[in-house]
Short mmCIF file of C-alpha atoms in Angstrom, two decimals:
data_model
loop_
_atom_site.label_atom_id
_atom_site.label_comp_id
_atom_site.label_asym_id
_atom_site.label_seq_id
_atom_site.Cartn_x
_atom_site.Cartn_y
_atom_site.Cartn_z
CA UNK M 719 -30.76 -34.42 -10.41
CA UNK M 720 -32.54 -31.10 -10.94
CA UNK M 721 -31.06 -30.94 -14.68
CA UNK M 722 -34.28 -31.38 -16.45
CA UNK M 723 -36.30 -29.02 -14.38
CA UNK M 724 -33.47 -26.22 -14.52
CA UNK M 725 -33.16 -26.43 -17.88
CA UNK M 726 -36.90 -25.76 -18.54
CA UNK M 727 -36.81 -23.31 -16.55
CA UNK M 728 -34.03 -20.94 -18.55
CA UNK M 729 -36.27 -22.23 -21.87
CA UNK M 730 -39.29 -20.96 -19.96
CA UNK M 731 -37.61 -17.66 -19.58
CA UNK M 732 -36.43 -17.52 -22.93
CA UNK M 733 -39.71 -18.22 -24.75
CA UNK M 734 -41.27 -15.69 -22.42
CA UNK M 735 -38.64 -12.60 -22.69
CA UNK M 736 -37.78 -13.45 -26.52
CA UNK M 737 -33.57 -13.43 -25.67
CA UNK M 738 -31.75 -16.63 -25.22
CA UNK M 739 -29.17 -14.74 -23.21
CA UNK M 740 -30.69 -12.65 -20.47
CA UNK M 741 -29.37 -9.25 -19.50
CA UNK M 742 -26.80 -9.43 -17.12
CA UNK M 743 -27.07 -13.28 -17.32
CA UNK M 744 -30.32 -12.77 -15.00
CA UNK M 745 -32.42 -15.75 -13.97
CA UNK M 746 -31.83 -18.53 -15.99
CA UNK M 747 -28.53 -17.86 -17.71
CA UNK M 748 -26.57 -19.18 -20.99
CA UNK M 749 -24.30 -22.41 -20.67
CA UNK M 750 -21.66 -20.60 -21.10
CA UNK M 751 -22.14 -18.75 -17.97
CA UNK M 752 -20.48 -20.85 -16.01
CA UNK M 753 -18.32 -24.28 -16.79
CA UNK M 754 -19.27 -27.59 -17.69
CA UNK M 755 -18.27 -28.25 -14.09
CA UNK M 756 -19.62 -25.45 -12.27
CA UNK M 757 -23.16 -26.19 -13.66
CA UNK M 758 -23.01 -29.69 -13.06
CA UNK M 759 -22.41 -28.59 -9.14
CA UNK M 760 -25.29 -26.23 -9.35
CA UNK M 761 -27.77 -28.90 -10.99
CA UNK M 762 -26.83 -31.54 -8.34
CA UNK M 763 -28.66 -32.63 -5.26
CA UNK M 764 -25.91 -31.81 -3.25
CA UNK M 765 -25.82 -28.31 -1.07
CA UNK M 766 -22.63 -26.71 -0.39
CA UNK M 767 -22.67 -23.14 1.37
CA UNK M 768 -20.60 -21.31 -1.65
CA UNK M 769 -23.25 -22.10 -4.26
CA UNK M 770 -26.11 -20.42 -2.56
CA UNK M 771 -25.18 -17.16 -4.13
CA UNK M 772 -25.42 -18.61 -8.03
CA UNK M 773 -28.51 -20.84 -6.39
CA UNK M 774 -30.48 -17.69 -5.76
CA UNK M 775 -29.27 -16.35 -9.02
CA UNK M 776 -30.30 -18.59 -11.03
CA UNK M 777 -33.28 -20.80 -9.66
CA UNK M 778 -34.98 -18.42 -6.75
CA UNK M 779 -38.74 -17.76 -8.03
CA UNK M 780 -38.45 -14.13 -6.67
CA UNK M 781 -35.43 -13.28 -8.72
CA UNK M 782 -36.70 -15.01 -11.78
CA UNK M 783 -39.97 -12.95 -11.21
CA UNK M 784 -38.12 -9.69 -10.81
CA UNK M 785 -36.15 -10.24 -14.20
CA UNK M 786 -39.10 -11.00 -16.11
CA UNK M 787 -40.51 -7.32 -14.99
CA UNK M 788 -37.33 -5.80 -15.50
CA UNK M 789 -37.60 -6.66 -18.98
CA UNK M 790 -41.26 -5.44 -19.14
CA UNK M 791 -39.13 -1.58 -17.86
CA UNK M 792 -36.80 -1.82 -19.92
CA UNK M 793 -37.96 0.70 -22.33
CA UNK M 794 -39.61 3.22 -19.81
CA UNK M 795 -37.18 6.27 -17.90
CA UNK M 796 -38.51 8.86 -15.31
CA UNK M 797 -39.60 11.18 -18.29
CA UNK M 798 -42.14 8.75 -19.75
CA UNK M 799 -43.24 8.08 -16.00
CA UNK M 800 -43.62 11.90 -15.32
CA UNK M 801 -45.58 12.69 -18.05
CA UNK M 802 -47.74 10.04 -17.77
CA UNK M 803 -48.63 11.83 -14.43
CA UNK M 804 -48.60 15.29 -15.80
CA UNK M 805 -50.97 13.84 -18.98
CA UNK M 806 -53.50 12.61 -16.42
CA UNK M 807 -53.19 15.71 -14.34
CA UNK M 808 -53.81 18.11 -16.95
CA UNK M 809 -56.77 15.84 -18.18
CA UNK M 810 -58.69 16.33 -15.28
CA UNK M 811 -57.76 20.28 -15.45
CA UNK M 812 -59.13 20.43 -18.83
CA UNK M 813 -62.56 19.12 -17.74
CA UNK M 814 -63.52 20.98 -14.70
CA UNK M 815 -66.14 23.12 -14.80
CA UNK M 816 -66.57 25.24 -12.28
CA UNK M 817 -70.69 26.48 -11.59
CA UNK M 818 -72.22 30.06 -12.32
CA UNK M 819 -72.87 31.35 -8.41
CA UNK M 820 -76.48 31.44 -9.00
CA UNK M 821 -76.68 27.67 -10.09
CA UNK M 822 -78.73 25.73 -8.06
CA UNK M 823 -76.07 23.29 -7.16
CA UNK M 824 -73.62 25.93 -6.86
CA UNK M 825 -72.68 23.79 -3.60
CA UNK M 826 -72.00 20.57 -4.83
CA UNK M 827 -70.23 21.93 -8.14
CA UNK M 828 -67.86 23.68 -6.11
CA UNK M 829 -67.26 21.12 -4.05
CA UNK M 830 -66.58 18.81 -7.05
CA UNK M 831 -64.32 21.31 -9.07
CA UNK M 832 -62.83 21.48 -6.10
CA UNK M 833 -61.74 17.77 -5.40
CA UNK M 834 -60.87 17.20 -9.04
CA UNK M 835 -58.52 20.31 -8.89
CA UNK M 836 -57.21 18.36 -5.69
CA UNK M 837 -56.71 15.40 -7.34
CA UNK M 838 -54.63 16.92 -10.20
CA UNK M 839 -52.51 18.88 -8.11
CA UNK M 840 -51.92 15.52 -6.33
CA UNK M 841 -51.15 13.98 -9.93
CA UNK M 842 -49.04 16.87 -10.92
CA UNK M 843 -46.93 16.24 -7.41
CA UNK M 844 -46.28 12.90 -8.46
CA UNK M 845 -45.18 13.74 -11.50
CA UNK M 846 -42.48 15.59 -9.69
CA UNK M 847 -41.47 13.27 -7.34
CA UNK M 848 -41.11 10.52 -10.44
CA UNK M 849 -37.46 9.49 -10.13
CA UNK M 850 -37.03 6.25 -10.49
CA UNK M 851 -35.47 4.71 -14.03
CA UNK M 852 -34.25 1.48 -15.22
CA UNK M 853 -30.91 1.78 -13.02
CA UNK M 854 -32.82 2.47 -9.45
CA UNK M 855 -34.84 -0.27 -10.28
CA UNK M 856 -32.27 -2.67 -11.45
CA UNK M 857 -30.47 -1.63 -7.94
CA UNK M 858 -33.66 -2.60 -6.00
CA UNK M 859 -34.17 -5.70 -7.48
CA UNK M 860 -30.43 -6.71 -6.97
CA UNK M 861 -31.01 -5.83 -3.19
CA UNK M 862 -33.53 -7.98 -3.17
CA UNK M 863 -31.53 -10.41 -4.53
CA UNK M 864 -28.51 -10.20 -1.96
CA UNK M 865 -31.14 -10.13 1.01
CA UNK M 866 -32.45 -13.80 -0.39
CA UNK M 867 -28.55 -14.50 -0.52
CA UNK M 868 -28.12 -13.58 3.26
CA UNK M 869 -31.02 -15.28 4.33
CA UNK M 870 -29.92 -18.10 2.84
CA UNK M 871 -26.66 -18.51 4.53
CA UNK M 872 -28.34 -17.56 7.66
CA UNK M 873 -30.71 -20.58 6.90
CA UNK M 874 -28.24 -23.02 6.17
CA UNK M 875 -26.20 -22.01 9.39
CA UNK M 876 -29.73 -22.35 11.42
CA UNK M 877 -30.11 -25.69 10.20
CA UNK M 878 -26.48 -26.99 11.52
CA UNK M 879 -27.18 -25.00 14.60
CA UNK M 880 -30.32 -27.01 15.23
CA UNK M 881 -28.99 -30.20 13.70
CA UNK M 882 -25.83 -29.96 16.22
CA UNK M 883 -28.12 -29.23 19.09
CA UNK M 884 -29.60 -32.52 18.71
CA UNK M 885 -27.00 -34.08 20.13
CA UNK M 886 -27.40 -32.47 23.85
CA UNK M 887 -30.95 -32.69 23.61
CA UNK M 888 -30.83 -36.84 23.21
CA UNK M 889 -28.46 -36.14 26.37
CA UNK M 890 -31.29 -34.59 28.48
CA UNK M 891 -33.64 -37.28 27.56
CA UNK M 892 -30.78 -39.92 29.03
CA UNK M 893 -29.87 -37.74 32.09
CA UNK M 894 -33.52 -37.17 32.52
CA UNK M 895 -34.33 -41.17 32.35
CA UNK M 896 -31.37 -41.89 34.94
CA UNK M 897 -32.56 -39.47 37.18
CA UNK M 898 -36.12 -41.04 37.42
CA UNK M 899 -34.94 -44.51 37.60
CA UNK M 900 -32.81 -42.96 40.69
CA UNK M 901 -35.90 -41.84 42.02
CA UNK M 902 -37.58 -45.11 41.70
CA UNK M 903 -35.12 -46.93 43.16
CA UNK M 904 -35.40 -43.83 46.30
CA UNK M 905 -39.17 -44.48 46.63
CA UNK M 906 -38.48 -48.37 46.93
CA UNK M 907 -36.25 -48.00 49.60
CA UNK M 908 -37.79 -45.08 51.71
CA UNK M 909 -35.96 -42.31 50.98
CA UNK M 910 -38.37 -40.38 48.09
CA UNK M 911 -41.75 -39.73 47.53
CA UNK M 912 -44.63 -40.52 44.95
CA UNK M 913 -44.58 -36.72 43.83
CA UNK M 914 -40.67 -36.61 43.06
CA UNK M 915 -40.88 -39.45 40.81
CA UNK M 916 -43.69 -37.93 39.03
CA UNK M 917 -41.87 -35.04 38.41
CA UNK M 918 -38.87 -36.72 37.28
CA UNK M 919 -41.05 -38.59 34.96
CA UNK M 920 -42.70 -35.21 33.59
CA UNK M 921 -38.99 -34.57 32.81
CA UNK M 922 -38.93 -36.84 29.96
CA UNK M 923 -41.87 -35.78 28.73
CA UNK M 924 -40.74 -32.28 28.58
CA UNK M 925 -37.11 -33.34 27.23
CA UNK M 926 -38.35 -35.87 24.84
CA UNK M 927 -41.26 -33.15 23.46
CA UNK M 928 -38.00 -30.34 22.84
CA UNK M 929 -36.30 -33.35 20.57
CA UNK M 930 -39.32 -33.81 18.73
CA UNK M 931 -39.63 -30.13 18.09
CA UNK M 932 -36.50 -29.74 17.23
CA UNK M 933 -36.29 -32.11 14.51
CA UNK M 934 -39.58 -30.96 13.17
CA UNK M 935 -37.51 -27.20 13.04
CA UNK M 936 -35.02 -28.65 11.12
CA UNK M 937 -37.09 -29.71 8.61
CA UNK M 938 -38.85 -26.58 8.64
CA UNK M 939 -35.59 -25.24 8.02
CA UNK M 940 -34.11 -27.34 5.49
CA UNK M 941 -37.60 -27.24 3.19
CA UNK M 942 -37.41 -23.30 3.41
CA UNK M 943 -33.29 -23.40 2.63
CA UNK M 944 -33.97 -25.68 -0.91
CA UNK M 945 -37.15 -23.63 -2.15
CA UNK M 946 -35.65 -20.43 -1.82
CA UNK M 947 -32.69 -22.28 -3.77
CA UNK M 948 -34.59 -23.86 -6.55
CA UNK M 949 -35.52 -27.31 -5.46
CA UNK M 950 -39.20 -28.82 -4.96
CA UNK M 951 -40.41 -29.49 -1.27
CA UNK M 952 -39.62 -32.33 0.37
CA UNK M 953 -36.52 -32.91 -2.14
CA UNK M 954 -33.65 -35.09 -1.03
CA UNK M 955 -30.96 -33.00 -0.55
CA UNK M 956 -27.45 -33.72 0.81
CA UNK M 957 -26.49 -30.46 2.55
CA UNK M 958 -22.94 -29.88 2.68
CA UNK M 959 -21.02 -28.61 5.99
CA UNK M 960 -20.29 -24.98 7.05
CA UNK M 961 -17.04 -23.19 6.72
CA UNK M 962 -14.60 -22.64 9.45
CA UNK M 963 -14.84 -19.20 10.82
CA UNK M 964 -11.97 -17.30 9.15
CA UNK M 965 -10.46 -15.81 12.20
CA UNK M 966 -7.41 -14.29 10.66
CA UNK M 967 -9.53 -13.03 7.98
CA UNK M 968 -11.89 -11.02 11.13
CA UNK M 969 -8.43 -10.24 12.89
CA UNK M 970 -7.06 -8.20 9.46
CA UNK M 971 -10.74 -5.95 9.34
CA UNK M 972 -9.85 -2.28 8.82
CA UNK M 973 -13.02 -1.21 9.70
CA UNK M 974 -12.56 2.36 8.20
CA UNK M 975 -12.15 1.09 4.98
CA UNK M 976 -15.06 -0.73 5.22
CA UNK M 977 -17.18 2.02 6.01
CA UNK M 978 -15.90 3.51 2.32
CA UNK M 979 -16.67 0.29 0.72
CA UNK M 980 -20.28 0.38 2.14
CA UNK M 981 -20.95 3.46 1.05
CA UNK M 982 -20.01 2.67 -2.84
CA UNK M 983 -21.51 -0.74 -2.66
CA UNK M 984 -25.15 -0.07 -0.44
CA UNK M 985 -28.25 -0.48 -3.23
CA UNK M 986 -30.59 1.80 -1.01
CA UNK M 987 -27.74 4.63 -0.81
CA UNK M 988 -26.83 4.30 -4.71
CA UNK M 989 -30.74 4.30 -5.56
CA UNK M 990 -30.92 7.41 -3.38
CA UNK M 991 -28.33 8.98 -5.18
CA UNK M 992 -29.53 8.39 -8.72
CA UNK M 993 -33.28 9.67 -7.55
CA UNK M 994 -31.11 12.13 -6.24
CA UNK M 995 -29.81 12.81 -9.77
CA UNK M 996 -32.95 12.45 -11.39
CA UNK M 997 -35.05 15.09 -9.46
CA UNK M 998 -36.66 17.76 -11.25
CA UNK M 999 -38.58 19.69 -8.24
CA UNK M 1000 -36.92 22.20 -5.76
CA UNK M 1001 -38.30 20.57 -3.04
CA UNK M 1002 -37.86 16.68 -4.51
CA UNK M 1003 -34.18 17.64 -4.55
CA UNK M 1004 -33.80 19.03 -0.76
CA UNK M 1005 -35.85 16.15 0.31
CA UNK M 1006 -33.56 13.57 -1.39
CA UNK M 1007 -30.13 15.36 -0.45
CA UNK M 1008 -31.53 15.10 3.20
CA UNK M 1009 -32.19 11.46 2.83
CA UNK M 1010 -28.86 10.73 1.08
CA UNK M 1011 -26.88 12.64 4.29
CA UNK M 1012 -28.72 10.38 6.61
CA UNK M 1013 -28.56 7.45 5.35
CA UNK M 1014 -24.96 7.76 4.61
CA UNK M 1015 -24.50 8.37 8.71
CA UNK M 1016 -26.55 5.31 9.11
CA UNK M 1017 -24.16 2.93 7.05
CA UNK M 1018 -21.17 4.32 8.54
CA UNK M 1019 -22.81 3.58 12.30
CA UNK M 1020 -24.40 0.12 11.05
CA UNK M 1021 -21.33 -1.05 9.81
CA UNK M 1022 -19.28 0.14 13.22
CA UNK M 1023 -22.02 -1.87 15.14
CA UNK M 1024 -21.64 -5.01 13.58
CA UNK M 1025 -17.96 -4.88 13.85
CA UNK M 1026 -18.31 -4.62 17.03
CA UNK M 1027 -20.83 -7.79 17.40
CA UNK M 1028 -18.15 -9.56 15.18
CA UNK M 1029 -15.31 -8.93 17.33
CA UNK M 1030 -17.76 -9.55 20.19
CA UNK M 1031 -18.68 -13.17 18.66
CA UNK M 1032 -14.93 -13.78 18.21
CA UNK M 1033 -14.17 -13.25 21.49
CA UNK M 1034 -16.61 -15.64 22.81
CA UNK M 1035 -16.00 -18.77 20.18
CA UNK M 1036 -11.94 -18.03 21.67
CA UNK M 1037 -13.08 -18.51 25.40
CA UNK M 1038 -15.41 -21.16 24.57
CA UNK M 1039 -12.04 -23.01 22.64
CA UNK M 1040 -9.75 -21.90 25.92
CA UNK M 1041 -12.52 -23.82 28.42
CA UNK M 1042 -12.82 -26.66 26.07
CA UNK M 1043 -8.79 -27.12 25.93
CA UNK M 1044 -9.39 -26.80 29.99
CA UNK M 1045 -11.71 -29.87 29.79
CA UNK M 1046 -10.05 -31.53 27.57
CA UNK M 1047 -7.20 -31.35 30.25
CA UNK M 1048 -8.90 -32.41 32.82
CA UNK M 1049 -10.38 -35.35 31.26
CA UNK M 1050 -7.04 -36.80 30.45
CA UNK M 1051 -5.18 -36.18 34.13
CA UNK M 1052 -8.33 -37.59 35.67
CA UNK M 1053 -8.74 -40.99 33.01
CA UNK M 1054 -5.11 -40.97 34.77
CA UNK M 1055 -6.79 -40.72 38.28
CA UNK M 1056 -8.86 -43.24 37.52
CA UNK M 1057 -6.88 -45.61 36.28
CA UNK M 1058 -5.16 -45.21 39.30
CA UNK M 1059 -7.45 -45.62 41.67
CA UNK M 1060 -7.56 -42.30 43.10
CA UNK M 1061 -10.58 -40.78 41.73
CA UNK M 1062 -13.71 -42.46 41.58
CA UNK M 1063 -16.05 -43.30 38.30
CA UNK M 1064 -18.77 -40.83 39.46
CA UNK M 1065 -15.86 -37.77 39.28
CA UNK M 1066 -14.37 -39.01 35.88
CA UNK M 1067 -18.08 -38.96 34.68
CA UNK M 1068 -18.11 -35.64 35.76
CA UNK M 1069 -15.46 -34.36 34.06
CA UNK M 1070 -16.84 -35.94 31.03
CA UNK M 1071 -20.07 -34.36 31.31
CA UNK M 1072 -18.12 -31.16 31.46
CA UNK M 1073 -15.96 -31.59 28.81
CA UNK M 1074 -19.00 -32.40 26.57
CA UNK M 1075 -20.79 -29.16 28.19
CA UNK M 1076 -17.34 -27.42 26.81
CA UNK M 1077 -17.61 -29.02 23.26
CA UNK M 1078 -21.29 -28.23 22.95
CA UNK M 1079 -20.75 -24.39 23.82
CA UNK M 1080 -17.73 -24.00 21.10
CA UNK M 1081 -20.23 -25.40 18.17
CA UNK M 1082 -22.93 -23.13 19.53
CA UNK M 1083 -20.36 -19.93 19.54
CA UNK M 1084 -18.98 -20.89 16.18
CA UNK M 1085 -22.60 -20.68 14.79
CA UNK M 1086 -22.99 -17.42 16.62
CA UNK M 1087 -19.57 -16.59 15.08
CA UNK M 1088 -20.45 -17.61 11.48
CA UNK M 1089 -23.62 -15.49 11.57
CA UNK M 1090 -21.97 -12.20 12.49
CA UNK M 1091 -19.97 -12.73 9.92
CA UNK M 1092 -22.39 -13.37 7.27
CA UNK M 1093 -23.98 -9.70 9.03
CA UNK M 1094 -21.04 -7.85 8.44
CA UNK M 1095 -19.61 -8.76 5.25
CA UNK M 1096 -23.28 -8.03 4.04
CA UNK M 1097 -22.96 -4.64 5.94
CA UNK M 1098 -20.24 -4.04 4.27
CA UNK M 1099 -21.15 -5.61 0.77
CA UNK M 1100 -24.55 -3.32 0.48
CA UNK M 1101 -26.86 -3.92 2.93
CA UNK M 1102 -25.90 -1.97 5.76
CA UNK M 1103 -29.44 -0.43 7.02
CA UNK M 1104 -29.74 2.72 6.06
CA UNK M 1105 -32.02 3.92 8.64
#
């Protein structure tokens, strides 16, 4: 149970922010957040894929981190940032001196007046181009917090992909065993050679050396999942299975409407905006309105492009289901066959081999399925690139 920890976590955050109930219940939020059931799910050792997003909200280290500066911004806007520029600028304006021509280090002085003049102009620019406030920072932290959201779910579907993958590669190890003891058997009788058994042998090196790396991925995998969610390394964690991909849910996309929904709902576009809003200088302002026209263009084609690796994904998980339905016929007329004596054990295998072929590329294409969506619901949900 990660009760005890959580909770001194929230009290951490308390003590250190002085509030009890953070703004926008941010990192470490009030019991009545959520329900007496809901936070007994969160504070569990059990991982299922629709808590990540209140996971990340209320235990990652980066969003906690993030609130605690927010806090520290509260009371500054663009103004008090400006003018902290324009005081500094204006200080250094005040003190240069520029040198009488017949000075001896005319030369150097001018040089110097020079560079400070440079540096306030500089300071002065900046001043200009201050345009962030509270609200374009509070939108970049939240896109921070949505990208640790997406990579979560991206993490957690990883880890089943790997996990599931397992499977074929304890396969390869068998087929690769029978296939040397075939050779061995060849080489006793005549029919092989030294060097063909020692390649089949290599083969189990080689397939046993992809299991072993694959189980040390997924717990590369699973220890990165649970500390971006709030749990110590190495914690024993019982990670819940993925979703079924929602194909009717794909099949009703109007991907028009989508594109309008990115465009109120992407944090870089809506910070862009507000800077745009905020801009004091001429050429701040033509810079910005540029920005804002391009990076609008950019959502709308991001969001068209992974539609159309959704609908691409789709269409492969439904072959992969049509061949596996196709082996899964064939496996039943020919355990018919068999049983009647008109196919032989070595052609049933076969079909079994396929059939399991079929089966492994359906969980492989549903992965690939469940990750294109978790791409374009983020497109669409404020994280379309906007370049």
């Amino acid at each position: 149970m990660r009760y005890g920890r959580r909770g001194a976590v929230a009290l951490m955050l308390a003590a250190l922010t002085g509030v009890m109930a953070p703004f926008s219940a941010w990192a470490g939020s009030p019991e009545f957040a959520y329900s007496a059931e809901k936070w007994a799910t969160l504070r569990d050792d059990n991982l299922d894929y629709d808590e990540i997003a209140d996971l990340i909200h209320e235990y990652n280290n980066t969003v906690q981190q993030n609130y605690l500066t927010y806090m520290d911004e509260l009371d500054e806007d663009r103004d008090d940032t400006a003018q902290e520029y324009y005081d500094a600028a204006n200080d250094i304006y005040n003190n240069i001196t520029w040198p009488d021509s017949d000075d001896s280090n005319y030369g150097s002085g001018v040089a110097s007046a020079l560079q400070s003049e440079q540096q306030a102009d500089e300071l002065m620019k900046q001043g200009d181009e201050a345009v962030d406030d509270t609200e374009t920072k509070k939108l970049g932290y939240d896109k921070t917090e949505a990208e640790l959201v997406k990579q979560a779910q991206e993490l957690m579907i990883t880890y089943w992909s790997q996990y599931y993958s397992l499977e074929s590669l304890e396969d390869s190890i068998e087929q690769a065993q029978i296939s040397y003891q075939t050779e061995q058997n060849k080489l006793a009788a005549g029919t092989s050679t030294q060097s063909a058994v020692l390649t089949a042998k290599n083969a189990i090196s080689t397939a046993e050396a992809s299991l072993l790396s694959t189980q040390s991925s997924i717990e590369t995998t699973k220890d990165s999942l649970l500390l971006m969610l709030g749990w110590t390394y190495g914690a024993d964690v019982a990670i819940g299975e993925l979703p079924e991909p929602d194909l009717e849910a794909i099949n009703a996309i109007d991907v028009t409407a989508d594109i309008e929904t990115a465009l109120t709902t992407n944090y870089t576009y809506l910070q862009t905006t507000k800077q745009l809003a905020n801009a004091r200088s001429t050429t701040v302002k033509e810079k910005l309105t540029q920005t804002v026209k391009n990076q609008k263009e950019a959502i709308s084609t991001d969001v068209k492009d992974k539609y159309e690796s959704l609908i691409l994904a789709l269409s492969n998980y439904e072959q992969a289901q049509l061949a596996l339905q196709l082996a899964d016929t064939a496996v039943n007329t020919a355990a018919v066959q068999l049983a009647a004596g008109t196919i032989t054990q070595k052609s049933y295998n076969e079909k079994l081999s396929n059939q399991l072929s079929a089966q492994s590329t359906v969980t492989s294409r549903k992965f690939s399925l469940l990750t294109a969506m978790v791409e374009y619901d983020w497109a669409v949900n404020g994280l379309a690139s906007t370049s």
